[in-house]
C-alpha positions in Angstrom: 121.8 137.3 86.6 121.7 140.7 84.7 120.9 144.0 86.4 118.3 146.7 85.4 120.7 147.9 82.5 121.8 144.5 81.6 120.1 141.0 80.4 122.1 137.8 80.6 120.6 135.6 77.7 121.1 131.7 77.1 120.6 131.0 73.7 119.9 127.5 73.1 121.2 126.2 69.6 119.2 123.5 67.4 122.2 121.1 68.4 121.5 121.7 72.0 124.7 124.0 72.6 124.4 126.7 74.9 125.9 130.1 74.6 125.4 132.7 78.0 125.9 136.4 76.8 125.1 139.5 78.4 123.5 142.6 76.2 122.6 145.8 77.1 118.7 146.0 77.7 118.3 148.6 75.3 120.0 146.4 72.6 117.6 145.5 69.8 116.7 141.8 68.7 118.9 142.7 66.0 121.9 143.1 67.9 121.3 139.5 69.2 120.9 138.1 65.7 124.1 139.7 64.6 126.0 138.3 67.5 124.8 135.0 66.4 125.7 135.5 62.8 129.2 136.2 63.7 129.2 133.2 66.2 128.1 130.9 63.4 130.6 132.2 61.1 133.3 132.1 63.4 132.3 128.3 64.7 131.7 127.1 61.0 127.9 126.7 62.1 125.9 126.3 58.6 122.7 128.0 60.1 121.4 131.0 57.8 118.0 131.4 58.3 116.8 131.2 62.0 114.4 132.9 64.6 114.3 133.4 68.1 112.0 132.4 70.5 111.2 131.7 74.2 109.4 128.6 75.0 106.9 129.7 78.1 105.5 131.9 77.5 105.5 131.1 73.6 107.0 133.8 72.2 108.6 134.8 68.8 111.2 137.8 68.5 110.7 138.7 64.8 111.0 142.3 64.8 114.6 143.5 64.6 113.7 146.9 66.3 112.4 145.6 69.4 114.9 146.2 72.5 115.7 143.5 74.9 113.9 145.5 77.9 110.8 145.9 75.4 110.6 142.2 75.1 110.6 141.3 78.4 114.1 139.8 78.5 115.8 141.8 81.3 117.2 140.5 83.8 117.7 137.2 82.2 115.8 134.8 79.6 116.4 131.8 77.6 116.0 132.1 73.8 115.7 129.2 71.7 117.5 129.5 68.1 
């Protein structure tokens, strides 16, 4: 699990693959999106448009300026891509 200053986020891709990654609690959703864009590029994944959401409670993270802490994703969370 994460600590007060880090968040362990599991990113679940559309194909079911999971990526576990730690982010700083004050990183923004834009940092998570940038990580995914680089990951997709490096792994030949053809996904250009995507959103991030939790399943319960259902919430979509579409504001890139929201921090991981503000989004209640600390100390750990699962985000669907």
